[in-house]
Every structure is written in structure tokens, then in C-alpha cells.
mmCIF file of C-alpha atoms and ligand atoms in Angstrom:
data_model
loop_
_atom_site.group_PDB
_atom_site.id
_atom_site.type_symbol
_atom_site.label_atom_id
_atom_site.label_comp_id
_atom_site.label_asym_id
_atom_site.label_seq_id
_atom_site.Cartn_x
_atom_site.Cartn_y
_atom_site.Cartn_z
ATOM 1 C CA UNK A 1 -35.115 1.830 51.548
ATOM 2 C CA UNK A 2 -31.773 3.378 50.403
ATOM 3 C CA UNK A 3 -31.593 7.055 50.215
ATOM 4 C CA UNK A 4 -31.004 7.761 46.306
ATOM 5 C CA UNK A 5 -30.669 10.766 44.028
ATOM 6 C CA UNK A 6 -29.746 10.360 40.176
ATOM 7 C CA UNK A 7 -27.699 13.410 38.399
ATOM 8 C CA UNK A 8 -27.848 13.391 34.465
ATOM 9 C CA UNK A 9 -24.509 13.160 32.434
ATOM 10 C CA UNK A 10 -23.849 14.129 28.911
ATOM 11 C CA UNK A 11 -24.635 10.482 27.930
ATOM 12 C CA UNK A 12 -27.892 9.241 27.262
ATOM 13 C CA UNK A 13 -28.890 6.457 29.935
ATOM 14 C CA UNK A 14 -25.616 7.184 32.061
ATOM 15 C CA UNK A 15 -26.024 8.845 35.452
ATOM 16 C CA UNK A 16 -24.275 9.645 38.868
ATOM 17 C CA UNK A 17 -26.435 7.931 41.524
ATOM 18 C CA UNK A 18 -25.687 9.111 44.822
ATOM 19 C CA UNK A 19 -26.223 6.377 47.296
ATOM 20 C CA UNK A 20 -26.282 7.238 51.054
ATOM 21 C CA UNK A 21 -23.605 9.972 50.497
ATOM 22 C CA UNK A 22 -21.395 8.023 47.867
ATOM 23 C CA UNK A 23 -21.409 8.725 44.217
ATOM 24 C CA UNK A 24 -21.233 5.812 41.616
ATOM 25 C CA UNK A 25 -21.549 5.859 37.934
ATOM 26 C CA UNK A 26 -24.541 3.827 36.704
ATOM 27 C CA UNK A 27 -26.214 2.916 33.309
ATOM 28 C CA UNK A 28 -30.040 2.374 33.410
ATOM 29 C CA UNK A 29 -30.480 -1.384 32.994
ATOM 30 C CA UNK A 30 -32.001 -2.319 29.154
ATOM 31 C CA UNK A 31 -32.891 -5.768 30.795
ATOM 32 C CA UNK A 32 -34.160 -5.140 34.271
ATOM 33 C CA UNK A 33 -33.339 -7.949 36.732
ATOM 34 C CA UNK A 34 -30.509 -9.102 34.659
ATOM 35 C CA UNK A 35 -26.647 -8.795 35.800
ATOM 36 C CA UNK A 36 -23.849 -9.303 33.202
ATOM 37 C CA UNK A 37 -20.840 -9.723 35.282
ATOM 38 C CA UNK A 38 -22.239 -9.701 39.025
ATOM 39 C CA UNK A 39 -22.586 -5.960 39.185
ATOM 40 C CA UNK A 40 -24.731 -4.324 41.616
ATOM 41 C CA UNK A 41 -28.328 -3.246 40.574
ATOM 42 C CA UNK A 42 -30.387 -0.522 42.200
ATOM 43 C CA UNK A 43 -34.024 0.262 41.730
ATOM 44 C CA UNK A 44 -35.090 3.831 41.627
ATOM 45 C CA UNK A 45 -38.756 4.423 41.082
ATOM 46 C CA UNK A 46 -39.771 2.148 38.127
ATOM 47 C CA UNK A 47 -36.394 1.783 36.871
ATOM 48 C CA UNK A 48 -33.328 -0.074 37.331
ATOM 49 C CA UNK A 49 -29.606 0.761 37.220
ATOM 50 C CA UNK A 50 -26.271 -1.110 36.904
ATOM 51 C CA UNK A 51 -23.100 0.145 38.881
ATOM 52 C CA UNK A 52 -20.372 1.030 36.465
ATOM 53 C CA UNK A 53 -16.804 0.578 37.640
ATOM 54 C CA UNK A 54 -14.264 2.380 36.532
ATOM 55 C CA UNK A 55 -11.399 0.132 37.610
ATOM 56 C CA UNK A 56 -13.179 -2.664 35.395
ATOM 57 C CA UNK A 57 -14.308 -0.400 32.760
ATOM 58 C CA UNK A 58 -12.074 2.126 30.704
ATOM 59 C CA UNK A 59 -15.255 3.767 29.318
ATOM 60 C CA UNK A 60 -16.444 4.267 32.451
ATOM 61 C CA UNK A 61 -12.872 5.677 33.776
ATOM 62 C CA UNK A 62 -12.976 8.027 30.549
ATOM 63 C CA UNK A 63 -16.545 9.545 31.616
ATOM 64 C CA UNK A 64 -15.102 10.048 35.137
ATOM 65 C CA UNK A 65 -12.183 11.616 34.087
ATOM 66 C CA UNK A 66 -14.421 14.429 32.739
ATOM 67 C CA UNK A 67 -14.591 13.568 28.956
ATOM 68 C CA UNK A 68 -16.868 15.478 26.771
ATOM 69 C CA UNK A 69 -17.988 12.550 24.507
ATOM 70 C CA UNK A 70 -21.527 12.405 23.949
ATOM 71 C CA UNK A 71 -23.331 9.028 23.286
ATOM 72 C CA UNK A 72 -27.156 9.193 22.377
ATOM 73 C CA UNK A 73 -29.434 6.509 22.904
ATOM 74 C CA UNK A 74 -30.010 6.182 19.027
ATOM 75 C CA UNK A 75 -26.402 5.797 18.220
ATOM 76 C CA UNK A 76 -24.666 2.901 16.486
ATOM 77 C CA UNK A 77 -21.436 1.605 17.698
ATOM 78 C CA UNK A 78 -18.700 -0.575 16.537
ATOM 79 C CA UNK A 79 -16.753 -2.064 19.662
ATOM 80 C CA UNK A 80 -13.568 -3.701 18.937
ATOM 81 C CA UNK A 81 -11.871 -5.897 21.813
ATOM 82 C CA UNK A 82 -15.397 -6.561 23.340
ATOM 83 C CA UNK A 83 -14.079 -9.266 25.642
ATOM 84 C CA UNK A 84 -16.713 -10.929 27.709
ATOM 85 C CA UNK A 85 -18.950 -7.879 27.537
ATOM 86 C CA UNK A 86 -18.281 -5.951 30.757
ATOM 87 C CA UNK A 87 -18.242 -2.631 28.764
ATOM 88 C CA UNK A 88 -19.953 -3.581 25.927
ATOM 89 C CA UNK A 89 -23.142 -4.276 27.840
ATOM 90 C CA UNK A 90 -23.123 -0.974 29.477
ATOM 91 C CA UNK A 91 -22.710 0.554 25.860
ATOM 92 C CA UNK A 92 -25.978 -1.364 24.895
ATOM 93 C CA UNK A 93 -27.787 0.137 27.893
ATOM 94 C CA UNK A 94 -26.653 3.637 26.546
ATOM 95 C CA UNK A 95 -27.676 2.894 23.067
ATOM 96 C CA UNK A 96 -30.925 1.619 23.950
ATOM 97 C CA UNK A 97 -32.321 2.451 20.712
ATOM 98 C CA UNK A 98 -29.213 1.898 18.464
ATOM 99 C CA UNK A 99 -26.785 -1.249 18.091
ATOM 100 C CA UNK A 100 -23.593 -2.155 19.298
ATOM 101 C CA UNK A 101 -21.598 -4.435 17.037
ATOM 102 C CA UNK A 102 -19.094 -6.164 19.486
ATOM 103 C CA UNK A 103 -15.982 -7.835 17.805
ATOM 104 C CA UNK A 104 -13.831 -10.157 19.727
ATOM 105 C CA UNK A 105 -11.511 -12.830 18.464
ATOM 106 C CA UNK A 106 -11.100 -14.898 21.674
ATOM 107 C CA UNK A 107 -13.550 -17.759 21.412
ATOM 108 C CA UNK A 108 -13.666 -18.193 25.291
ATOM 109 C CA UNK A 109 -14.451 -14.529 25.828
ATOM 110 C CA UNK A 110 -17.071 -14.680 22.958
ATOM 111 C CA UNK A 111 -18.691 -17.344 24.991
ATOM 112 C CA UNK A 112 -19.667 -15.054 27.763
ATOM 113 C CA UNK A 113 -20.229 -12.176 25.201
ATOM 114 C CA UNK A 114 -22.824 -14.191 23.462
ATOM 115 C CA UNK A 115 -24.538 -14.962 26.680
ATOM 116 C CA UNK A 116 -24.812 -11.203 27.548
ATOM 117 C CA UNK A 117 -26.191 -10.472 24.258
ATOM 118 C CA UNK A 118 -29.049 -12.999 24.134
ATOM 119 C CA UNK A 119 -31.332 -10.820 26.253
ATOM 120 C CA UNK A 120 -29.939 -7.568 24.744
ATOM 121 C CA UNK A 121 -31.213 -7.350 21.055
ATOM 122 C CA UNK A 122 -29.059 -4.493 20.211
ATOM 123 C CA UNK A 123 -25.870 -6.413 21.120
ATOM 124 C CA UNK A 124 -24.389 -8.185 18.280
ATOM 125 C CA UNK A 125 -21.598 -10.349 18.962
ATOM 126 C CA UNK A 126 -19.051 -10.968 15.957
ATOM 127 C CA UNK A 127 -16.287 -13.387 16.348
ATOM 128 C CA UNK A 128 -13.518 -12.006 14.238
ATOM 129 C CA UNK A 129 -9.990 -10.359 14.123
ATOM 130 C CA UNK A 130 -10.309 -6.429 14.036
ATOM 131 C CA UNK A 131 -7.302 -6.512 11.924
ATOM 132 C CA UNK A 132 -9.382 -7.867 9.038
ATOM 133 C CA UNK A 133 -12.589 -5.791 8.941
ATOM 134 C CA UNK A 134 -13.522 -7.123 5.235
ATOM 135 C CA UNK A 135 -14.436 -10.329 7.366
ATOM 136 C CA UNK A 136 -17.275 -8.535 9.102
ATOM 137 C CA UNK A 137 -18.255 -5.834 6.415
ATOM 138 C CA UNK A 138 -21.489 -7.797 5.641
ATOM 139 C CA UNK A 139 -22.742 -7.698 9.452
ATOM 140 C CA UNK A 140 -21.824 -4.043 10.450
ATOM 141 C CA UNK A 141 -23.596 -0.943 9.349
ATOM 142 C CA UNK A 142 -22.223 2.647 9.210
ATOM 143 C CA UNK A 143 -21.798 3.955 12.827
ATOM 144 C CA UNK A 144 -21.418 7.053 14.528
ATOM 145 C CA UNK A 145 -18.825 5.639 17.253
ATOM 146 C CA UNK A 146 -15.859 3.489 17.222
ATOM 147 C CA UNK A 147 -14.475 2.220 20.344
ATOM 148 C CA UNK A 148 -11.452 0.138 20.263
ATOM 149 C CA UNK A 149 -9.799 -1.508 23.385
ATOM 150 C CA UNK A 150 -7.567 -4.362 22.003
ATOM 151 C CA UNK A 151 -3.881 -4.870 23.604
ATOM 152 C CA UNK A 152 -2.194 -5.084 20.455
ATOM 153 C CA UNK A 153 0.403 -3.421 18.394
ATOM 154 C CA UNK A 154 -0.596 -1.433 15.471
ATOM 155 C CA UNK A 155 -3.516 -0.134 17.295
ATOM 156 C CA UNK A 156 -3.747 3.073 15.256
ATOM 157 C CA UNK A 157 -3.705 1.222 11.817
ATOM 158 C CA UNK A 158 -6.648 -1.174 13.123
ATOM 159 C CA UNK A 159 -8.577 1.969 14.054
ATOM 160 C CA UNK A 160 -8.129 3.548 10.514
ATOM 161 C CA UNK A 161 -8.970 0.418 8.663
ATOM 162 C CA UNK A 162 -12.340 -0.012 10.581
ATOM 163 C CA UNK A 163 -13.048 3.795 10.323
ATOM 164 C CA UNK A 164 -12.381 3.722 6.656
ATOM 165 C CA UNK A 165 -15.312 0.804 6.113
ATOM 166 C CA UNK A 166 -17.612 1.858 8.945
ATOM 167 C CA UNK A 167 -17.088 5.099 10.741
ATOM 168 C CA UNK A 168 -19.269 7.843 9.302
ATOM 169 C CA UNK A 169 -17.932 11.229 8.520
ATOM 170 C CA UNK A 170 -17.669 13.297 11.677
ATOM 171 C CA UNK A 171 -18.001 10.227 13.687
ATOM 172 C CA UNK A 172 -16.256 9.653 17.093
ATOM 173 C CA UNK A 173 -13.286 7.410 17.441
ATOM 174 C CA UNK A 174 -12.150 6.349 20.884
ATOM 175 C CA UNK A 175 -9.068 4.633 20.839
ATOM 176 C CA UNK A 176 -7.483 3.216 24.069
ATOM 177 C CA UNK A 177 -3.812 2.914 23.943
ATOM 178 C CA UNK A 178 -1.896 0.798 26.288
ATOM 179 C CA UNK A 179 1.836 1.788 25.535
ATOM 180 C CA UNK A 180 3.279 -1.396 26.991
ATOM 181 C CA UNK A 181 1.461 -3.629 24.288
ATOM 182 C CA UNK A 182 3.070 -1.746 21.519
ATOM 183 C CA UNK A 183 6.600 -1.320 22.915
ATOM 184 C CA UNK A 184 7.768 -2.360 26.043
ATOM 185 C CA UNK A 185 11.089 -0.781 25.756
ATOM 186 C CA UNK A 186 10.132 2.640 24.548
ATOM 187 C CA UNK A 187 8.788 5.417 26.819
ATOM 188 C CA UNK A 188 5.130 5.511 26.972
ATOM 189 C CA UNK A 189 4.748 9.092 25.891
ATOM 190 C CA UNK A 190 6.715 8.247 22.599
ATOM 191 C CA UNK A 191 4.708 5.255 22.073
ATOM 192 C CA UNK A 192 1.558 7.364 22.489
ATOM 193 C CA UNK A 193 2.647 10.164 20.450
ATOM 194 C CA UNK A 194 3.732 7.740 17.569
ATOM 195 C CA UNK A 195 0.310 6.167 17.278
ATOM 196 C CA UNK A 196 -1.650 9.792 17.423
ATOM 197 C CA UNK A 197 0.645 11.043 14.687
ATOM 198 C CA UNK A 198 -0.775 8.207 12.545
ATOM 199 C CA UNK A 199 -4.301 9.554 12.916
ATOM 200 C CA UNK A 200 -3.173 13.013 11.652
ATOM 201 C CA UNK A 201 -5.080 13.951 8.570
ATOM 202 C CA UNK A 202 -7.931 11.500 8.895
ATOM 203 C CA UNK A 203 -8.910 12.448 12.307
ATOM 204 C CA UNK A 204 -8.852 15.816 14.314
ATOM 205 C CA UNK A 205 -7.779 14.437 17.971
ATOM 206 C CA UNK A 206 -10.008 16.329 20.495
ATOM 207 C CA UNK A 207 -8.825 14.874 23.877
ATOM 208 C CA UNK A 208 -6.083 12.764 25.202
ATOM 209 C CA UNK A 209 -7.275 11.409 28.581
ATOM 210 C CA UNK A 210 -4.727 9.654 30.916
ATOM 211 C CA UNK A 211 -6.466 6.830 32.693
ATOM 212 C CA UNK A 212 -4.620 6.803 35.981
ATOM 213 C CA UNK A 213 -5.871 6.040 38.508
ATOM 214 C CA UNK A 214 -7.833 3.710 37.410
ATOM 215 C CA UNK A 215 -5.983 2.002 34.715
ATOM 216 C CA UNK A 216 -2.181 2.569 34.933
ATOM 217 C CA UNK A 217 -0.012 3.048 31.481
ATOM 218 C CA UNK A 218 -3.293 3.692 29.540
ATOM 219 C CA UNK A 219 -4.274 6.555 27.400
ATOM 220 C CA UNK A 220 -7.632 7.310 25.867
ATOM 221 C CA UNK A 221 -7.670 9.201 22.668
ATOM 222 C CA UNK A 222 -10.767 10.740 21.481
ATOM 223 C CA UNK A 223 -10.916 11.892 17.906
ATOM 224 C CA UNK A 224 -13.297 13.099 15.070
ATOM 225 C CA UNK A 225 -13.252 11.556 11.583
ATOM 226 C CA UNK A 226 -12.624 14.338 9.099
ATOM 227 C CA UNK A 227 -12.052 12.464 5.822
ATOM 228 C CA UNK A 228 -11.642 9.370 4.165
ATOM 229 C CA UNK A 229 -9.249 6.844 6.120
ATOM 230 C CA UNK A 230 -7.139 5.385 3.413
ATOM 231 C CA UNK A 231 -6.471 1.766 4.226
ATOM 232 C CA UNK A 232 -2.872 1.335 5.544
HETATM 233 C C1 SAM B 1 -8.308 -5.327 27.295
HETATM 234 S S1 SAM B 1 -9.392 -6.652 26.831
HETATM 235 C C2 SAM B 1 -10.875 -5.573 26.555
HETATM 236 C C3 SAM B 1 -11.947 -5.187 27.665
HETATM 237 C C4 SAM B 1 -13.245 -4.778 27.315
HETATM 238 N N1 SAM B 1 -13.297 -3.506 26.267
HETATM 239 C C5 SAM B 1 -13.941 -4.274 28.469
HETATM 240 O O1 SAM B 1 -13.661 -2.979 28.855
HETATM 241 O O2 SAM B 1 -14.787 -4.970 28.884
HETATM 242 C C6 SAM B 1 -8.948 -6.769 25.156
HETATM 243 C C7 SAM B 1 -9.753 -7.593 24.326
HETATM 244 O O3 SAM B 1 -9.158 -7.667 23.018
HETATM 245 C C8 SAM B 1 -9.408 -8.728 22.279
HETATM 246 N N2 SAM B 1 -8.400 -8.584 20.821
HETATM 247 C C9 SAM B 1 -7.304 -8.466 20.922
HETATM 248 N N3 SAM B 1 -6.920 -8.157 19.766
HETATM 249 C C10 SAM B 1 -8.142 -8.439 19.042
HETATM 250 C C11 SAM B 1 -8.178 -8.262 17.521
HETATM 251 N N4 SAM B 1 -7.222 -8.314 16.715
HETATM 252 N N5 SAM B 1 -9.323 -8.635 17.028
HETATM 253 C C12 SAM B 1 -10.635 -8.786 18.028
HETATM 254 N N6 SAM B 1 -10.414 -8.828 19.295
HETATM 255 C C13 SAM B 1 -8.902 -8.598 19.962
HETATM 256 C C14 SAM B 1 -8.869 -9.781 23.280
HETATM 257 O O4 SAM B 1 -9.142 -10.905 23.248
HETATM 258 C C15 SAM B 1 -9.334 -8.991 24.574
HETATM 259 O O5 SAM B 1 -10.586 -9.627 24.904
#
């Protein structure tokens, strides 16, 4: 029998689990008994928890770096760049009474994402290009939280387009910027400042989080929507 202790965080269904002296980030499994990508499952009392590796998930890294983002179980989330569902499945655990609209444009990744979504009724896979949010306008409701992790140029522009259509006023944007995907020749700080400046007037930037040592050359921007995000 493993010796475990659970410590609450400011996100619903997210805990630090102390397992035989070492601390691990976990989410309470919405679908007990089912793994999504081979992650370890740990049973504590009547509940089951999924280990959440910050080296595989930038959102896990953001939480472990001490971000103050809070995500409640009734929230709805628009997730851009859901890939095969690694992080999106943990978001589905968190918003157990809400919904995750998971947009991904790679058919190969979508195959795994659909498989992950079958037992998870709150995870809605959408095969679309996040550059063209009008193409999924009829499938997505107004959301509390916009999470964007797509290695593309024009990241701020994509976030603004989606926020204009789907993010509620005062809703939270988490934008992952990989500076090298935007411009490999320019200095990282310059690239990130340039993207952050594009949010000005539409968002109040609350946190800038360097994802080292979990993800090198990545920055997370946490911002709150303060007004309409005019299409650009
Ligand atoms: C870094 S991976 C995302 C990893 C994922 N967020 C996770 O933590 O499990 C970036 C993903 O964004 C997708 N992507 C890139 N550009 C996109 C676009 N314009 N629309 C939708 N998906 C896009 C890629 O196919 C890729 O799967």
C-alpha cells in the first residue's frame, strides 16, 4: 500500500500528490481506469488521479511555476492546438462540469484526440484551422478560458481572432509563445515583446511565465480580456 497525501491547488480537481516522499502534480481522473497517453494512475480512497508531467504539458509547467490562474470545474475552455489530447485530457478532468472545445488541424493528431474524447463527454474535438475561427463558430459557445498552444507565426493575431468570437469579457487567455516558431533570427525577448504588445488595448497582461526548465524557449502569457478584440 503506497503512502500518499493530497494537497489542494487553486484549480479545481488539480492536486499535488505526495507519493512516498516525492511530490507530483495530478488531476482527478474523470474516467477512472482509463489512461490517455500511458500516464500513471494512482488510487486514493475512492478516487483515482492521473500524474501530470510538466515536461510533457506546458499547462502543468505553468501551474508548477506558481501561476495564479484559477480554473473552476464549471468553466468552459476553448483549447487551440490540442494535438493528441495530452494536456486537453487533463483540462477535461479539471472542468468536470464544463466543456473543452479542442481545436486541432492535424488529422493524425485528431485521430488520437477523438479516441481520448470518446469516454470524456466534456471534451469536444474539432478538426479545424485556428486561423479561421468562423469555421467552427457554430460548434463553440462563449468560454471563460482560452488556451492556445500552437507553434505558428501570428500567435497573438490568432488569439485575438478567437477571443473576439468566443472569449467572455473578463475571460482569461493563456497564450504559449515559442519564440523560434515566430522568427528564428530575432532575439527571443524581442519576439515575445512584439506578440505581447499586439494584445495591448484588448487584454490586461497579468503574468509572463518563462517555462524553463520544463520547456526551453517558451513563454506563457496570462491575460484578462478587457474589451472587444477587433478582428485583425
Ligand atoms: C505544441 S503542439 C500542442 C501540444 C498540446 N497543447 C499538448 O500540450 O498536449 C501544437 C499543435 O498545434 C497544432 N496546430 C498548429 N497550427 C494550428 C492551427 N492553425 N490550427 C489548429 N491547430 C494547429 C499542431 O498540429 C500541433 O498538434
